[in-house]
Short mmCIF file of N, CA and C in Angstrom, two decimals:
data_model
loop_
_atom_site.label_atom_id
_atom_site.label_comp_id
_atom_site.label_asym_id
_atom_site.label_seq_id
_atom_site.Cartn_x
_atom_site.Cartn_y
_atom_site.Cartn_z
N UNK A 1 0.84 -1.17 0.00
CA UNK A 1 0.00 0.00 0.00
C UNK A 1 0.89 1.24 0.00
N UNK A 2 0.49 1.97 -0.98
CA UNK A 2 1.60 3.60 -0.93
C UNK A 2 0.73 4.05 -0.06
N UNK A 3 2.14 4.81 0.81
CA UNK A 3 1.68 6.15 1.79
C UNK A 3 1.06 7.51 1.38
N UNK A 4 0.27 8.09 2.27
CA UNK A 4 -0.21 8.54 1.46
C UNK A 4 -0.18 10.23 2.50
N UNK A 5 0.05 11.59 2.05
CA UNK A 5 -0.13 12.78 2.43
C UNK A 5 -1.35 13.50 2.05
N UNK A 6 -1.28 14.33 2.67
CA UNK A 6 -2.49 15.12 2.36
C UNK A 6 -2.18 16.58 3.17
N UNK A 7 -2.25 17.39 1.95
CA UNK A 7 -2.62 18.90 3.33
C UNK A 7 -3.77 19.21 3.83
N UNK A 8 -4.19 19.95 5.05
CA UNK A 8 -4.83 20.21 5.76
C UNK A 8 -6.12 20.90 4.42
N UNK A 9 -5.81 21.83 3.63
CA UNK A 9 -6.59 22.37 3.00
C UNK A 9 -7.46 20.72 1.91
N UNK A 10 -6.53 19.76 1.49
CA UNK A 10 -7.53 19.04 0.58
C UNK A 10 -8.42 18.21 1.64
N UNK A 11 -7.54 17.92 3.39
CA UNK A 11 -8.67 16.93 3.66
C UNK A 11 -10.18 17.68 4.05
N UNK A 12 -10.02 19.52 4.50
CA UNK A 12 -11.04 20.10 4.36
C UNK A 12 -11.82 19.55 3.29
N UNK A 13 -11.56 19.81 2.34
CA UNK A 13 -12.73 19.28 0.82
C UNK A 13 -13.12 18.41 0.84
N UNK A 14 -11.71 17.00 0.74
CA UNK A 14 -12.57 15.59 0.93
C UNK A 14 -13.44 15.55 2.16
N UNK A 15 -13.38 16.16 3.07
CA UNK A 15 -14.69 16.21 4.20
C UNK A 15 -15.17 16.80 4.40
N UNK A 16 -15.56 18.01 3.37
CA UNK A 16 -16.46 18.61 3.92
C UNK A 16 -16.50 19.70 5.26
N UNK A 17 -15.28 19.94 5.65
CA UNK A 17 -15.12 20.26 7.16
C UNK A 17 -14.39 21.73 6.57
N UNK A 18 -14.67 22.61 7.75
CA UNK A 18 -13.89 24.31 7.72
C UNK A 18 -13.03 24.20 8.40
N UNK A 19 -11.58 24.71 8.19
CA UNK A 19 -10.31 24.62 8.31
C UNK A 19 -10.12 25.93 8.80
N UNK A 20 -9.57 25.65 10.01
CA UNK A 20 -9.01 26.78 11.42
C UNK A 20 -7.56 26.18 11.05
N UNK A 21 -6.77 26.72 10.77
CA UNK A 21 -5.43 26.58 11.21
C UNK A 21 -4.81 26.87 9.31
N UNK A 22 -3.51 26.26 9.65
CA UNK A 22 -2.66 26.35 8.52
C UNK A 22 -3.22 25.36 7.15
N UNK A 23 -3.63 25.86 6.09
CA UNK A 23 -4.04 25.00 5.11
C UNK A 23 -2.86 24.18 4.57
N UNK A 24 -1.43 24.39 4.65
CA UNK A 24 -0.37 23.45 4.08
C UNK A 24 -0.14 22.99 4.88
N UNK A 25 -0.47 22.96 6.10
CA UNK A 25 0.18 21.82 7.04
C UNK A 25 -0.08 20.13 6.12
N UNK A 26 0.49 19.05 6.13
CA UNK A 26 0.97 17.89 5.85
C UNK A 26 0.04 17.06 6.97
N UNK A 27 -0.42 15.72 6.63
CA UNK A 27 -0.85 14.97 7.63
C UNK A 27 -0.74 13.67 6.20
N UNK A 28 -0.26 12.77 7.40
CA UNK A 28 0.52 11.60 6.73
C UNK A 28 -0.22 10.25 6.97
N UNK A 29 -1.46 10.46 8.62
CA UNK A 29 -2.31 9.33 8.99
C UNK A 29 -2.99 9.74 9.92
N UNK A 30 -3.90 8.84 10.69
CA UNK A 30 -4.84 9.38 11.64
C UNK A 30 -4.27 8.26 12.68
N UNK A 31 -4.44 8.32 13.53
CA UNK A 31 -4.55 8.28 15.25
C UNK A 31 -5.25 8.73 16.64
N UNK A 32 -5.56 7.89 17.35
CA UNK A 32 -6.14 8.91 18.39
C UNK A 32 -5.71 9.58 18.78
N UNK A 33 -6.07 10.34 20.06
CA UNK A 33 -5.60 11.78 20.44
C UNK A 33 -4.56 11.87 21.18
N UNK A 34 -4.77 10.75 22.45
CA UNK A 34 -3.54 10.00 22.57
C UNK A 34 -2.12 9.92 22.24
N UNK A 35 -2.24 9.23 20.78
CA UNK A 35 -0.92 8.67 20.22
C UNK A 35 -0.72 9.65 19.02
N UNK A 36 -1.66 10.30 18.64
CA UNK A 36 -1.48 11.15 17.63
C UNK A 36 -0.06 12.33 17.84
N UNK A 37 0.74 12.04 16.62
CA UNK A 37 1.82 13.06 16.59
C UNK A 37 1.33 14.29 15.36
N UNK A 38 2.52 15.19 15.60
CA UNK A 38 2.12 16.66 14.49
C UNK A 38 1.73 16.43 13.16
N UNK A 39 1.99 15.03 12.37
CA UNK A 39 1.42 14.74 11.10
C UNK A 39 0.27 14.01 10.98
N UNK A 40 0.05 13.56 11.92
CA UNK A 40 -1.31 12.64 12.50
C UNK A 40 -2.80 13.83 12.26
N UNK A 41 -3.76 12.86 11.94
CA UNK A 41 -5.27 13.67 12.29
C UNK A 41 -5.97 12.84 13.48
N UNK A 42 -6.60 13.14 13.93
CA UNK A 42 -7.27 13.03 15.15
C UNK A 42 -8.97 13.38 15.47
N UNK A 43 -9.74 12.92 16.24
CA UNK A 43 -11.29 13.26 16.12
C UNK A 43 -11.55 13.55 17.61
N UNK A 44 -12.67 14.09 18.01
CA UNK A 44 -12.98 14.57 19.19
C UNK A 44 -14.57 14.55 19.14
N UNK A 45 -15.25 13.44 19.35
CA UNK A 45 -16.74 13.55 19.65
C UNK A 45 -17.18 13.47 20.93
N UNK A 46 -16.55 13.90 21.94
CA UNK A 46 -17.14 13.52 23.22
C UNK A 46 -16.81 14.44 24.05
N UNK A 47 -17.58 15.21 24.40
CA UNK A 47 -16.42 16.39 25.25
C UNK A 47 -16.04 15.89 26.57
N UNK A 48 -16.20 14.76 26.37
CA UNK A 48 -15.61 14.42 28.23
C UNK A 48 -14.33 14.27 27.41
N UNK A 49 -13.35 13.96 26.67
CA UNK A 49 -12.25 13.69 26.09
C UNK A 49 -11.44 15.19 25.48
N UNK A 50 -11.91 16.19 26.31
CA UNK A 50 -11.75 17.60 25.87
C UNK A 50 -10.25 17.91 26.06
N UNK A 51 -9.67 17.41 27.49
CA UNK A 51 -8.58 17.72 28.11
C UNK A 51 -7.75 16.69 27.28
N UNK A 52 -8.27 15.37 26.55
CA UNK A 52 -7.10 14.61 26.01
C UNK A 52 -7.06 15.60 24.43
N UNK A 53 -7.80 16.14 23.89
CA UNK A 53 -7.62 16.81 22.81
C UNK A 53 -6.43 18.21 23.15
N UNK A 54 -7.01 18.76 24.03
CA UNK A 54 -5.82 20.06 24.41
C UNK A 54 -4.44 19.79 24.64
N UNK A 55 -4.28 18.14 25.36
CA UNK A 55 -2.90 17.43 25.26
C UNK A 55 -2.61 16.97 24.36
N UNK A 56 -2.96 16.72 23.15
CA UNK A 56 -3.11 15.89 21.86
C UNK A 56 -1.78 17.04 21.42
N UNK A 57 -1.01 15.87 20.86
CA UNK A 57 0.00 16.31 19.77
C UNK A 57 -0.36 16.71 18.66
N UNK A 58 -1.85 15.71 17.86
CA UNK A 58 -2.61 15.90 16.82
C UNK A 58 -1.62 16.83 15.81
N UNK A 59 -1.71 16.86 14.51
CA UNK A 59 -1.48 17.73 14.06
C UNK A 59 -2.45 18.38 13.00
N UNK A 60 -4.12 17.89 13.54
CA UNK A 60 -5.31 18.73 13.43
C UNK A 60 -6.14 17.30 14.11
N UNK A 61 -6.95 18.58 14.77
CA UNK A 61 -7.91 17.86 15.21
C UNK A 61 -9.77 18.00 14.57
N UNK A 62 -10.32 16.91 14.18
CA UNK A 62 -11.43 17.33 13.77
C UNK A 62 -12.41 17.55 15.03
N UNK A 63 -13.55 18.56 15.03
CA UNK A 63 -14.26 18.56 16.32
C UNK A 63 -15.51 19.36 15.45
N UNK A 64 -16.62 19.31 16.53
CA UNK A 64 -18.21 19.76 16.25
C UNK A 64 -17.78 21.29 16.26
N UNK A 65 -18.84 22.21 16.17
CA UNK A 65 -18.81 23.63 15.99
C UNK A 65 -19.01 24.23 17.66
N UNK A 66 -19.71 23.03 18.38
CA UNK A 66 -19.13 23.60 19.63
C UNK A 66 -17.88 24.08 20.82
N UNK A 67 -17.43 23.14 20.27
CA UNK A 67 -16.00 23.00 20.66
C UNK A 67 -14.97 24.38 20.37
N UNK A 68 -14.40 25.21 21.77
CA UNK A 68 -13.77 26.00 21.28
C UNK A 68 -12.28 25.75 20.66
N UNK A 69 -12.20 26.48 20.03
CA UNK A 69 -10.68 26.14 18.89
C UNK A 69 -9.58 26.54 19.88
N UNK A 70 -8.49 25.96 19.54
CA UNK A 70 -7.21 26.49 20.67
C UNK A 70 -6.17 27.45 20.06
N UNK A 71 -5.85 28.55 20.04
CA UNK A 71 -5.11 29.32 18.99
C UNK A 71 -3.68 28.74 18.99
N UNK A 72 -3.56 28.78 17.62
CA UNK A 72 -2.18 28.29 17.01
C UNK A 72 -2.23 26.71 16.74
N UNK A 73 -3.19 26.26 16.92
CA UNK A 73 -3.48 24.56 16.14
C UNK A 73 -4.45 24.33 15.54
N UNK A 74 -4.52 23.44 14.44
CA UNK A 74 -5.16 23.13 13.32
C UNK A 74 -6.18 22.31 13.64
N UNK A 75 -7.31 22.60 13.34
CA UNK A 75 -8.92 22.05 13.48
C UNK A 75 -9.26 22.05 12.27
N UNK A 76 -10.46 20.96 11.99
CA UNK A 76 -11.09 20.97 11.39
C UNK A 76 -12.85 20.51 11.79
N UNK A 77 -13.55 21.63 11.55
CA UNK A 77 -14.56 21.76 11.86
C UNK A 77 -16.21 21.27 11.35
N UNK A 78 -16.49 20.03 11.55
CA UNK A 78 -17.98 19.98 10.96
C UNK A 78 -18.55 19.46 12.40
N UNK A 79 -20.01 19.11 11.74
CA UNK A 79 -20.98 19.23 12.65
C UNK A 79 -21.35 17.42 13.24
N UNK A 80 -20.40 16.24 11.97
CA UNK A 80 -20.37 15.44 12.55
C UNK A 80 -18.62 14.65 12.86
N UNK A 81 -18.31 14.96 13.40
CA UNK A 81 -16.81 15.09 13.50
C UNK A 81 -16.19 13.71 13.54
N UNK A 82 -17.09 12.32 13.91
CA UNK A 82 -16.33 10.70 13.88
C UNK A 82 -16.79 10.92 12.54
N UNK A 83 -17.84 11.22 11.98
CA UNK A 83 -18.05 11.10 10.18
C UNK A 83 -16.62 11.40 9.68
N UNK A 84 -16.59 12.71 9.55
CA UNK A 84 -15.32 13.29 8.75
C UNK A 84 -14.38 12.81 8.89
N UNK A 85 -14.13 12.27 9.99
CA UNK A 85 -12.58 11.67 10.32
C UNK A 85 -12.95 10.24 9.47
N UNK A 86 -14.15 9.39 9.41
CA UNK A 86 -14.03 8.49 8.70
C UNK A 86 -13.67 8.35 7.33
N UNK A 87 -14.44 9.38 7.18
CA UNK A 87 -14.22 9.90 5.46
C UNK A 87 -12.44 10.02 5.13
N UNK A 88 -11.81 10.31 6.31
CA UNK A 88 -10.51 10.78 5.95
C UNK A 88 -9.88 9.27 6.21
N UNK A 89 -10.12 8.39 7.20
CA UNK A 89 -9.72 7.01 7.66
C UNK A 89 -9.91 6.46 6.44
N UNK A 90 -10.73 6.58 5.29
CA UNK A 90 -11.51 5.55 4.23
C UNK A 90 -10.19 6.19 3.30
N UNK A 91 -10.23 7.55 3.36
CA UNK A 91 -8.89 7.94 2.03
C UNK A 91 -7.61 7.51 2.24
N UNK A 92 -7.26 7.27 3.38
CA UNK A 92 -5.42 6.50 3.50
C UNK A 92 -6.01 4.89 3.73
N UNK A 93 -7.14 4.06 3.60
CA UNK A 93 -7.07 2.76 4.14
C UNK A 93 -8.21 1.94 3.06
N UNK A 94 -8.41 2.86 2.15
CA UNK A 94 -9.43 1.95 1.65
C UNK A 94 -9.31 0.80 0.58
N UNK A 95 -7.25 1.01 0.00
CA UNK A 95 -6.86 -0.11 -0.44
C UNK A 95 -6.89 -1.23 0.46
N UNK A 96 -6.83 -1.42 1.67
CA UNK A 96 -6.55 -2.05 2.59
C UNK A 96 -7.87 -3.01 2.75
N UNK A 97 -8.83 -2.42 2.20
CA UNK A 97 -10.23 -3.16 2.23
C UNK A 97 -10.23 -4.54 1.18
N UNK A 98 -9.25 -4.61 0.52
CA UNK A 98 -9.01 -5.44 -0.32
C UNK A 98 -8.21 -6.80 0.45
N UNK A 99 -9.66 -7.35 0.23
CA UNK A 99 -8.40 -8.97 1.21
C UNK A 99 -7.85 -9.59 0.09
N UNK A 100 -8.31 -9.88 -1.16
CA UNK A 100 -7.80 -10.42 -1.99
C UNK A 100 -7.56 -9.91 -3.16
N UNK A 101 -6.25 -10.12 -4.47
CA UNK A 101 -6.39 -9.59 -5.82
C UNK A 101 -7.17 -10.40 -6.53
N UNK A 102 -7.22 -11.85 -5.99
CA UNK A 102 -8.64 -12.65 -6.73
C UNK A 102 -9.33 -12.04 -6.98
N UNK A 103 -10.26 -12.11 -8.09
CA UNK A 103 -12.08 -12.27 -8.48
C UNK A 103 -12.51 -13.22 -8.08
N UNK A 104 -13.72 -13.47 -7.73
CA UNK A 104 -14.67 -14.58 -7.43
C UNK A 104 -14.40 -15.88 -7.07
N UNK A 105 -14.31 -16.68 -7.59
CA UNK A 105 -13.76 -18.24 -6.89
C UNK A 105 -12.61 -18.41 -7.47
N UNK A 106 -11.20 -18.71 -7.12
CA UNK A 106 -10.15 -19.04 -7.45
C UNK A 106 -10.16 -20.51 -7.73
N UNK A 107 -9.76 -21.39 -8.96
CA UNK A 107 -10.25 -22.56 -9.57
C UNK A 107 -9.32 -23.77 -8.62
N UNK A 108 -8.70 -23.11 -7.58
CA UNK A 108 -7.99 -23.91 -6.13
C UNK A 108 -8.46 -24.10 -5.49
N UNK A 109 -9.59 -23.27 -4.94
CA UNK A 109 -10.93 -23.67 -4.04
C UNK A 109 -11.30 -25.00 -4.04
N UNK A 110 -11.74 -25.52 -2.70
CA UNK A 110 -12.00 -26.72 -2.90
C UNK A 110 -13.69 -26.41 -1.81
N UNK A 111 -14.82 -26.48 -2.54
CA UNK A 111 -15.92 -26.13 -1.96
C UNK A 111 -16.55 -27.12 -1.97
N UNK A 112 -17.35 -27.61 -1.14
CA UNK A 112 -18.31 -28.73 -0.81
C UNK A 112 -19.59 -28.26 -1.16
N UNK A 113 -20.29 -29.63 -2.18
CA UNK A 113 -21.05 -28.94 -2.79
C UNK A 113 -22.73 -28.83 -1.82
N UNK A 114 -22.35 -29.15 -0.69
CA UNK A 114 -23.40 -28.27 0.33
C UNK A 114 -23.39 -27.45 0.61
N UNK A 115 -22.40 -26.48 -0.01
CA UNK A 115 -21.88 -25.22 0.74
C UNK A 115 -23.10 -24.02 0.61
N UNK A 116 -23.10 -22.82 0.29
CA UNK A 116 -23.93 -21.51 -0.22
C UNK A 116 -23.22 -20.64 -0.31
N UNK A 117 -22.48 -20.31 -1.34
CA UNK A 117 -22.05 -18.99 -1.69
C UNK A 117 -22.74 -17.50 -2.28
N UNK A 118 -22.91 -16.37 -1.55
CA UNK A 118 -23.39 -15.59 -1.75
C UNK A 118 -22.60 -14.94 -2.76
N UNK A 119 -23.29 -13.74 -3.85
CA UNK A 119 -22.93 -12.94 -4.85
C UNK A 119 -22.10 -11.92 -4.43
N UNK A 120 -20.69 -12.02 -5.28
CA UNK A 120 -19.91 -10.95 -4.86
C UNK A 120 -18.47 -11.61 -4.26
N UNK A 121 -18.77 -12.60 -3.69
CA UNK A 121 -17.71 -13.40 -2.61
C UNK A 121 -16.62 -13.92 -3.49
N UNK A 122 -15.72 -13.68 -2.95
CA UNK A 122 -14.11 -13.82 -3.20
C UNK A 122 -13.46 -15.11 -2.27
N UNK A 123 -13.21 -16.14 -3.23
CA UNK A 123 -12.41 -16.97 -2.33
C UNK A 123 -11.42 -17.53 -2.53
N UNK A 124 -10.38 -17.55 -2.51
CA UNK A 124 -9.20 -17.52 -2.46
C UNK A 124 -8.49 -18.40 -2.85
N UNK A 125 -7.10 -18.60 -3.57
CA UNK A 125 -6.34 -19.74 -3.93
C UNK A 125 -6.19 -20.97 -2.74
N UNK A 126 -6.20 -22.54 -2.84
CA UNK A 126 -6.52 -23.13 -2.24
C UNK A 126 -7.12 -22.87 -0.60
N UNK A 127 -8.38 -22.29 -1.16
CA UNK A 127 -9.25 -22.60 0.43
C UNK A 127 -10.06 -23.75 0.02
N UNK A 128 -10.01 -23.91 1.71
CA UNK A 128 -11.26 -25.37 1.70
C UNK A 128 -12.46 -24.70 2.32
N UNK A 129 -14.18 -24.95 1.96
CA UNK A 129 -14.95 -24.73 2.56
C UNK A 129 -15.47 -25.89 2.62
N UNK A 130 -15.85 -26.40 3.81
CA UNK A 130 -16.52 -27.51 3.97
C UNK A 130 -17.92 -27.54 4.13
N UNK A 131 -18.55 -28.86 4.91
CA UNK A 131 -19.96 -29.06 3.98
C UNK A 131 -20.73 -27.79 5.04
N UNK A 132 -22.31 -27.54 4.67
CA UNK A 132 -23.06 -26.59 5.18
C UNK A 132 -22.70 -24.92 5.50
N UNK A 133 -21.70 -25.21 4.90
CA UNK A 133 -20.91 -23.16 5.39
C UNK A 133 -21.73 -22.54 4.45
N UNK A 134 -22.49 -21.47 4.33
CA UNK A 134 -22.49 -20.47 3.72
C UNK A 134 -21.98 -18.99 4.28
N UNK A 135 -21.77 -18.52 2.96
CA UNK A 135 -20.12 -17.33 2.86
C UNK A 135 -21.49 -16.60 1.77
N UNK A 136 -21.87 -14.88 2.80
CA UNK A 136 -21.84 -14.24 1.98
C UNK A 136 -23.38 -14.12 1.91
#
């Protein structure tokens, strides 16, 4: 999987979210608030987790419109703030959704013909499914 950057100004767009801080700042992945370092993005839906955001290394944090901004760090602002951050989780990880480069049944499969395979399902160079499984 290539790594992947993004500045602060495109993940505004891909989410939809208003951008408080530096639009070239760089962010390289997401993390919680926690472990999140200065290239990291980060989310904040809970305001009991307020004080781990103000300690947050983050190097933007997404948060609701309630939430006051902290001067001199990078927010990004919508109204559903685990959304947006997903939206941004889906843009560095969504090759990753790929379990297999197979299509459909790999002719190694060894399937029992009690099985039920549902439409769409990917199965893999020598798997075994045995009798009564349905996949899918």
């Amino acid at each position: 999987m290539t790594k992947k950057s993004f500045s602060l100004d495109e993940i505004a767009k891909k989410t939809a979210s208003t951008l408080v801080g530096d639009p070239k700042h760089v962010i390289n992945d997401v993390a919680d608030l926690l472990n999140a370092t200065h290239s990291d993005a980060s989310f904040l839906a809970n305001a009991r987790y307020n004080d781990a955001m103000k300690q947050s290394q983050a190097g933007v944090v997404f948060i609701d419109p309630s939430i006051q901004v902290i001067p001199g760090r990078n927010f990004l602002i919508h109204a559903n703030p685990s959304l947006a951050f997903q939206i941004l989780v889906n843009e560095y990880y969504k090759e990753a959704e790929e379990i297999t480069g197979f299509e459909a049944i790999h002719p190694t499969a060894v399937i029992h013909p009690t099985c039920t395979i549902g439409k769409g399902v990917k199965i893999g160079p020598y798997t075994v499914v045995d009798k009564n499984v349905t996949i899918g």
